[in-house]
Coordinates of C-alpha atoms and ligand atoms in Angstrom, one line a residue:
M1 CA 14.1 21.8 -19.1
L2 CA 15.0 23.7 -16.0
L3 CA 18.0 22.8 -14.2
E4 CA 16.1 22.4 -11.0
T5 CA 13.7 20.0 -12.8
E6 CA 16.7 18.1 -13.9
N7 CA 17.9 17.8 -10.6
L8 CA 14.6 16.8 -9.2
L9 CA 14.5 14.0 -11.7
R10 CA 17.9 12.6 -10.6
L11 CA 16.7 13.1 -7.1
Q12 CA 13.5 11.1 -8.0
D13 CA 15.7 8.2 -9.5
A14 CA 17.8 8.4 -6.1
D15 CA 14.8 8.1 -4.0
K16 CA 13.5 5.2 -6.0
E17 CA 17.0 3.3 -5.6
I18 CA 17.1 4.2 -1.9
R19 CA 13.6 2.8 -1.4
R20 CA 14.4 -0.3 -3.5
L21 CA 17.5 -0.9 -1.5
Q22 CA 15.6 -0.3 1.9
D23 CA 12.9 -2.6 0.7
E24 CA 15.4 -5.4 -0.2
I25 CA 17.3 -5.0 3.1
A26 CA 14.1 -5.4 5.2
E27 CA 13.2 -8.4 3.1
L28 CA 16.2 -10.5 3.7
P29 CA 15.8 -11.4 7.2
K30 CA 12.4 -12.2 6.6
R31 CA 13.5 -14.8 4.0
V32 CA 16.1 -16.3 6.6
A33 CA 13.1 -16.2 9.2
A34 CA 10.9 -18.2 7.0
I35 CA 13.6 -21.0 6.4
E36 CA 14.3 -20.9 10.2
H37 CA 10.6 -21.4 10.9
K38 CA 10.5 -24.4 8.6
L39 CA 13.8 -25.7 10.3
A40 CA 12.1 -25.5 13.7
D41 CA 9.1 -27.5 12.1
T42 CA 11.3 -30.2 11.1
K43 CA 13.3 -30.1 14.5
A44 CA 9.8 -30.6 16.1
Q45 CA 8.7 -33.4 13.8
L46 CA 12.1 -35.2 14.6
E47 CA 11.7 -34.8 18.4
K48 CA 8.1 -36.2 18.1
A49 CA 9.3 -39.3 16.1
Q50 CA 12.1 -40.0 18.6
T51 CA 9.6 -39.7 21.5
A52 CA 7.5 -42.0 19.8
V53 CA 10.5 -44.5 19.5
K54 CA 11.3 -44.2 23.0
A55 CA 7.8 -44.8 24.2
D56 CA 7.5 -47.9 22.0
E57 CA 10.8 -49.1 23.7
A58 CA 9.6 -48.6 27.0
S59 CA 6.3 -50.3 26.3
R60 CA 8.2 -53.6 24.7
R61 CA 10.4 -53.7 28.0
K62 CA 7.1 -53.5 30.0
Y63 CA 5.5 -56.3 27.9
E64 CA 8.5 -58.3 28.2
T65 CA 8.6 -58.0 32.0
T66 CA 4.7 -58.9 31.9
I67 CA 5.5 -62.0 29.8
A68 CA 8.4 -63.2 32.2
D69 CA 6.1 -62.5 35.3
L70 CA 3.4 -64.8 33.6
R71 CA 5.9 -67.5 32.9
G72 CA 7.0 -67.4 36.6
K73 CA 3.4 -67.9 37.6
I74 CA 2.9 -70.7 35.2
S75 CA 5.9 -72.5 36.7
K76 CA 4.6 -72.1 40.1
Y77 CA 1.1 -73.5 39.3
R78 CA 2.7 -76.4 37.7
D79 CA 4.7 -77.2 41.0
Q80 CA 1.6 -76.7 43.2
S81 CA -0.4 -79.1 40.7
L82 CA 2.0 -82.1 41.9
D83 CA 0.6 -81.4 45.6
V84 CA -3.1 -80.9 45.0
K85 CA -5.5 -83.4 46.7
T86 CA -8.7 -82.9 44.7
N87 CA -9.7 -82.9 41.2
E88 CA -11.3 -79.6 41.6
Q89 CA -8.2 -78.0 42.9
Y90 CA -6.3 -79.4 40.0
K91 CA -8.9 -78.1 37.5
A92 CA -8.7 -74.6 39.3
L93 CA -4.7 -74.7 38.8
L94 CA -5.0 -75.8 35.0
H95 CA -7.5 -72.9 34.4
E96 CA -4.9 -70.5 36.0
I97 CA -2.4 -71.8 33.7
Q98 CA -4.4 -71.4 30.6
F99 CA -5.3 -68.1 31.4
A100 CA -1.8 -67.2 31.9
E101 CA -0.8 -68.7 28.7
K102 CA -3.5 -66.6 26.7
E103 CA -2.2 -63.5 28.3
I104 CA 1.3 -64.4 27.1
A105 CA 0.1 -65.0 23.6
A106 CA -1.8 -61.5 23.7
T107 CA 1.3 -59.7 25.0
E108 CA 3.5 -61.4 22.3
D109 CA 1.2 -60.1 19.6
K110 CA 1.6 -56.7 21.2
I111 CA 5.3 -56.7 20.9
L112 CA 5.1 -58.0 17.4
E113 CA 2.8 -54.9 16.5
L114 CA 5.5 -52.6 18.1
M115 CA 8.2 -54.4 16.0
V116 CA 6.3 -53.7 12.8
N117 CA 5.6 -50.2 13.8
A118 CA 9.2 -49.7 14.7
D119 CA 10.3 -50.1 11.0
A120 CA 7.7 -47.2 10.0
R121 CA 9.0 -45.2 13.0
D122 CA 12.6 -45.6 12.1
K123 CA 11.9 -44.4 8.6
E124 CA 10.1 -41.3 9.9
V125 CA 13.2 -40.5 12.1
K126 CA 15.8 -41.1 9.3
A127 CA 13.5 -38.7 6.8
A128 CA 13.3 -35.9 9.5
Q129 CA 17.0 -36.2 10.2
A130 CA 17.9 -36.0 6.4
E131 CA 15.4 -33.0 6.0
L132 CA 16.9 -31.4 9.0
K133 CA 20.4 -31.7 7.6
A134 CA 19.5 -30.3 4.3
E135 CA 17.6 -27.4 5.9
A136 CA 20.5 -26.5 8.0
A137 CA 22.9 -26.5 5.3
E138 CA 20.4 -24.3 3.4
I139 CA 19.8 -21.8 6.2
E140 CA 23.7 -21.4 6.3
K141 CA 23.9 -20.7 2.8
E142 CA 20.8 -18.3 2.8
K143 CA 22.2 -16.5 5.8
A144 CA 25.6 -16.2 4.1
E145 CA 24.1 -14.7 1.1
A146 CA 21.6 -12.5 3.1
R147 CA 24.7 -11.0 5.1
E148 CA 26.7 -10.5 1.8
R149 CA 23.7 -8.9 0.0
T150 CA 22.9 -6.7 3.1
A151 CA 26.4 -5.4 3.2
E152 CA 26.4 -4.7 -0.4
D153 CA 23.0 -3.0 -0.2
E154 CA 24.1 -1.0 2.7
K155 CA 27.1 0.2 0.9
Q156 CA 25.1 1.3 -2.0
L157 CA 22.6 2.8 0.2
T158 CA 25.3 5.1 1.8
D159 CA 26.6 6.0 -1.7
W160 CA 22.9 7.0 -2.8
R161 CA 22.2 8.7 0.3
A162 CA 25.2 10.9 -0.3
K163 CA 24.3 11.6 -3.8
R164 CA 20.8 12.5 -2.7
D165 CA 21.9 14.9 -0.3
Q166 CA 24.1 16.5 -3.0
M167 CA 20.9 16.6 -5.4
R168 CA 18.8 18.2 -2.8
A169 CA 21.3 20.9 -2.4
G170 CA 20.7 21.7 -5.9
V171 CA 16.9 22.1 -5.6
N172 CA 15.2 25.2 -4.2
E173 CA 14.0 24.7 -0.6
D174 CA 10.3 25.3 -1.3
L175 CA 10.1 23.2 -4.4
L176 CA 11.8 20.4 -2.5
R177 CA 9.4 20.7 0.2
H178 CA 6.5 20.5 -2.4
Y179 CA 8.2 17.5 -4.1
E180 CA 8.6 15.5 -0.8
R181 CA 5.1 16.1 0.3
V182 CA 3.6 14.8 -3.0
S183 CA 6.1 12.1 -3.3
K184 CA 4.9 10.9 0.1
F185 CA 1.2 10.8 -0.9
R186 CA 1.4 9.6 -4.3
G187 CA 4.8 7.6 -4.6
S188 CA 6.4 10.0 -7.0
G189 CA 6.7 13.8 -7.0
I190 CA 7.5 14.5 -10.6
S191 CA 5.7 13.7 -13.7
E192 CA 6.4 13.9 -17.4
V193 CA 4.0 15.6 -19.7
L194 CA 3.1 13.8 -23.0
D195 CA 0.5 14.4 -25.4
H196 CA -0.7 17.2 -23.2
K197 CA -1.2 14.7 -20.4
C198 CA 0.1 14.5 -16.9
M199 CA 1.7 11.0 -17.1
G200 CA 1.3 10.9 -13.4
C201 CA -2.3 11.1 -13.1
Q202 CA -3.4 10.9 -16.9
V203 CA -5.4 14.3 -16.7
M204 CA -5.3 16.5 -19.6
L205 CA -3.5 19.9 -18.9
R206 CA -5.0 23.3 -19.8
P207 CA -3.4 24.5 -23.0
Q208 CA -1.8 27.4 -20.8
T209 CA -0.4 24.9 -18.4
Y210 CA 1.0 22.7 -21.1
N211 CA 2.5 25.8 -22.8
E212 CA 4.2 26.8 -19.4
V213 CA 5.6 23.2 -19.0
R214 CA 6.8 23.1 -22.8
T215 CA 8.7 26.5 -22.7
G216 CA 10.4 25.3 -19.6
Q217 CA 10.8 28.9 -18.0
Q218 CA 9.3 28.1 -14.7
T219 CA 8.2 25.5 -12.4
V220 CA 4.8 24.1 -13.0
V221 CA 2.7 21.9 -11.0
C222 CA -0.2 19.6 -12.0
D223 CA -3.5 21.2 -11.2
S224 CA -5.0 17.8 -10.5
C225 CA -2.1 15.6 -8.9
Q226 CA 0.4 18.4 -7.7
R227 CA 3.3 16.8 -9.2
I228 CA 5.9 18.7 -10.5
L229 CA 5.8 18.6 -14.5
Y230 CA 8.4 18.3 -16.9
F231 CA 8.5 18.1 -20.7
N232 CA 10.9 16.2 -22.9
P233 CA 10.7 16.9 -26.4
A234 CA 12.2 13.8 -27.7
H235 CA 9.5 11.6 -25.9
E236 CA 6.8 14.1 -27.2
M237 CA 7.9 13.3 -30.8
Q238 CA 7.4 9.6 -30.2
A239 CA 4.1 10.2 -28.7
L240 CA 2.9 12.6 -31.3
E241 CA 3.7 10.0 -34.2
P242 CA 0.7 8.1 -34.2
E243 CA -1.4 11.3 -33.7
H244 CA -3.5 10.4 -36.7
K245 CA -4.6 7.4 -35.1
R246 CA -5.5 8.9 -31.7
S247 CA -9.1 8.8 -31.1
R248 CA -10.8 12.2 -30.6
R249 CA -12.9 13.0 -27.8
H250 CA -16.1 11.1 -27.9
H251 CA -19.1 13.5 -28.2
P252 CA -22.3 12.9 -26.1
K253 CA -25.4 11.9 -28.2
I254 CA -27.9 14.8 -28.0
D255 CA -30.8 12.6 -27.5
A256 CA -29.3 10.5 -24.5
P257 CA -31.8 9.7 -21.9
Q258 CA -29.1 11.0 -19.5
A259 CA -26.9 13.9 -19.7
W260 CA -24.1 15.2 -17.4
Y261 CA -23.1 19.0 -17.4
Y262 CA -20.5 21.2 -15.9
R263 CA -21.4 24.6 -14.4
Q264 CA -18.9 27.1 -13.2
E265 CA -21.5 28.8 -10.9
F266 CA -24.8 27.3 -9.5
A267 CA -26.5 29.3 -7.1
E268 CA -24.6 29.0 -3.6
A269 CA -22.9 26.0 -4.4
G270 CA -20.1 27.2 -7.0
E271 CA -18.7 24.7 -9.3
V272 CA -21.2 21.7 -9.9
L273 CA -21.8 18.6 -12.0
L274 CA -25.4 18.2 -12.9
C275 CA -27.1 14.9 -14.0
L276 CA -30.3 15.1 -15.8
T277 CA -32.3 12.2 -16.9
N278 CA -35.5 11.3 -18.7
S279 CA -37.8 8.7 -17.6
A280 CA -41.3 7.8 -18.3
G281 CA -42.4 11.1 -19.5
Q282 CA -40.3 12.9 -16.3
S283 CA -37.3 14.3 -15.9
S284 CA -34.8 14.3 -12.8
R285 CA -32.0 16.5 -11.9
R286 CA -29.2 15.8 -9.4
I287 CA -26.6 18.3 -8.5
F288 CA -22.9 17.1 -7.3
D289 CA -20.3 19.3 -5.9
M290 CA -17.5 19.4 -8.4
H291 CA -14.9 18.6 -6.2
T292 CA -16.0 16.2 -3.7
G293 CA -18.6 14.4 -5.9
R294 CA -21.3 15.0 -2.9
L295 CA -24.8 15.1 -3.7
I296 CA -26.2 18.7 -3.2
G297 CA -29.7 19.1 -2.2
D298 CA -32.6 16.8 -3.0
I299 CA -33.2 15.3 -6.5
L300 CA -35.7 17.4 -8.4
I301 CA -38.4 15.9 -10.5
R302 CA -40.5 17.8 -13.1
E303 CA -42.8 16.7 -15.8
G304 CA -41.5 16.3 -19.4
D305 CA -38.0 15.6 -21.0
F306 CA -35.1 17.7 -19.0
R307 CA -34.4 19.9 -22.1
H308 CA -37.8 21.5 -21.7
A309 CA -38.0 21.1 -17.8
F310 CA -34.4 22.4 -16.9
P311 CA -33.7 24.8 -19.7
E312 CA -32.0 27.3 -17.4
D313 CA -29.5 24.8 -16.0
I314 CA -28.3 23.5 -19.5
T315 CA -27.8 27.0 -20.9
G316 CA -24.0 28.0 -20.8
A317 CA -23.1 24.6 -19.3
I318 CA -20.5 22.1 -20.7
R319 CA -21.9 18.8 -21.7
L320 CA -19.9 15.9 -20.5
N321 CA -19.6 12.1 -21.2
G322 CA -21.0 10.0 -18.4
S323 CA -23.8 7.4 -18.2
W324 CA -24.8 5.4 -15.1
T325 CA -28.1 3.7 -14.5
E326 CA -30.6 4.9 -12.0
H327 CA -29.9 1.7 -10.0
E328 CA -26.2 2.6 -9.8
M329 CA -26.7 6.2 -8.9
E330 CA -29.1 5.0 -6.1
N331 CA -26.2 2.9 -4.9
W332 CA -24.1 6.0 -4.8
G333 CA -26.0 7.4 -1.9
T334 CA -25.0 10.9 -1.0
E335 CA -21.5 10.6 -2.8
M336 CA -20.5 9.6 -6.3
P337 CA -17.5 7.3 -6.2
M338 CA -13.9 8.5 -7.0
T339 CA -13.9 6.7 -10.4
A340 CA -16.9 8.3 -11.6
L341 CA -15.8 11.8 -10.5
D342 CA -12.4 11.3 -12.0
S343 CA -13.6 10.4 -15.4
L344 CA -16.0 13.4 -15.4
H345 CA -13.2 15.6 -14.5
A346 CA -11.1 14.1 -17.2
D347 CA -13.7 14.4 -19.8
L348 CA -14.2 18.2 -18.7
E349 CA -10.4 18.6 -19.1
A350 CA -10.6 17.3 -22.6
A351 CA -13.6 19.2 -23.6
R352 CA -11.8 22.4 -22.4
Y353 CA -8.8 21.4 -24.2
E354 CA -11.0 20.9 -27.4
M355 CA -12.6 24.1 -26.9
S356 CA -9.5 25.9 -26.9
S357 CA -8.0 24.3 -29.8
H358 CA -10.9 25.2 -31.7
T359 CA -10.9 28.8 -30.8
S360 CA -7.0 29.0 -31.7
S361 CA -7.3 27.1 -34.9
K362 CA -10.5 28.8 -36.1
S363 CA -9.6 32.2 -35.1
G364 CA -12.1 34.8 -36.1
T365 CA -15.2 32.4 -35.7
P366 CA -16.8 32.2 -32.4
A367 CA -15.7 29.0 -30.4
A368 CA -17.7 26.0 -31.2
V369 CA -19.3 24.8 -28.1
P370 CA -18.6 21.0 -27.8
T371 CA -21.3 20.6 -25.3
E372 CA -24.4 20.2 -27.6
Q373 CA -22.9 18.6 -30.6
A374 CA -24.4 15.5 -31.7
A375 CA -22.1 12.5 -32.1
S376 CA -20.2 12.6 -35.4
Ligands
ZN401 ZN1 -1.1 15.0 -12.9

């Protein structure tokens, strides 16, 4: 492995640790804030319960005054009843007395109700007070822990930053810029190569790229994700062990009603993906831009199956694995989704890899074209 690559790997570890520490430091006040929020809720609840108790007490005092007033009135009516001249006057006073007595009874009921409620209110207040006490203790503990952890994290962060600066000094400036740009967009800037694949994006490498990474003479970048590639022979041995179990590339069926092809050149469009479909005695052709997945031109429909209707498009093209229903493709509109494009790209890489390994293992015989092989 190149020394620079080793430095980059260490740099990536340092970057990861720095990010983790920064995230942790940012997370701690949020946790404290969440408990503080809960604490404020409990405080509000307690205040509400206490206000209700006060309101009840005020009501009770008001009712007690009302009852005293009514009793005063009754005693006044009784005094007056001694002096009345007529039976009517006496009846009227009696009526007033009865009315006041009824009011007293009703007010006494209200006081009783308040007294019953007071028990429940009391429990509410006590519960809220207990909760507040527990939460206040918890928040102090959390705050102390957060302070301690933050201080420890900050210390580690300073150490890691110093280490990172040292590591950066060990990497060429252009390479460092490239690494940082890719890291920013993809979360990591360097990727291991295992089993001919870039582990960052899972795309198969071209044999030449693979050999360059393996020999470790120069810095090599993944064509597909731009990560800087490195090779660890120890890991590769482990990955290769179950090689006999590894499934080979699945070959598309020759008589499939839908076939995908890659063409390096297509009229003015350059690299394209073609989708040919047979349906009800007719065939259709869609052309997509190889890199953007955008539909180019109109869908062309001809009589007969696509092998006879579009022979000039198929000749020399690389057959790919891919199958989507007519309905799915209609939903794509003018651009195929990234998942479809990625899977076609990956299959093209696999097909190319297969072609090149055929060529090298069967030197002398012309390269077998995997494109038109029937499924084995
Ligand atoms: Zn990659």
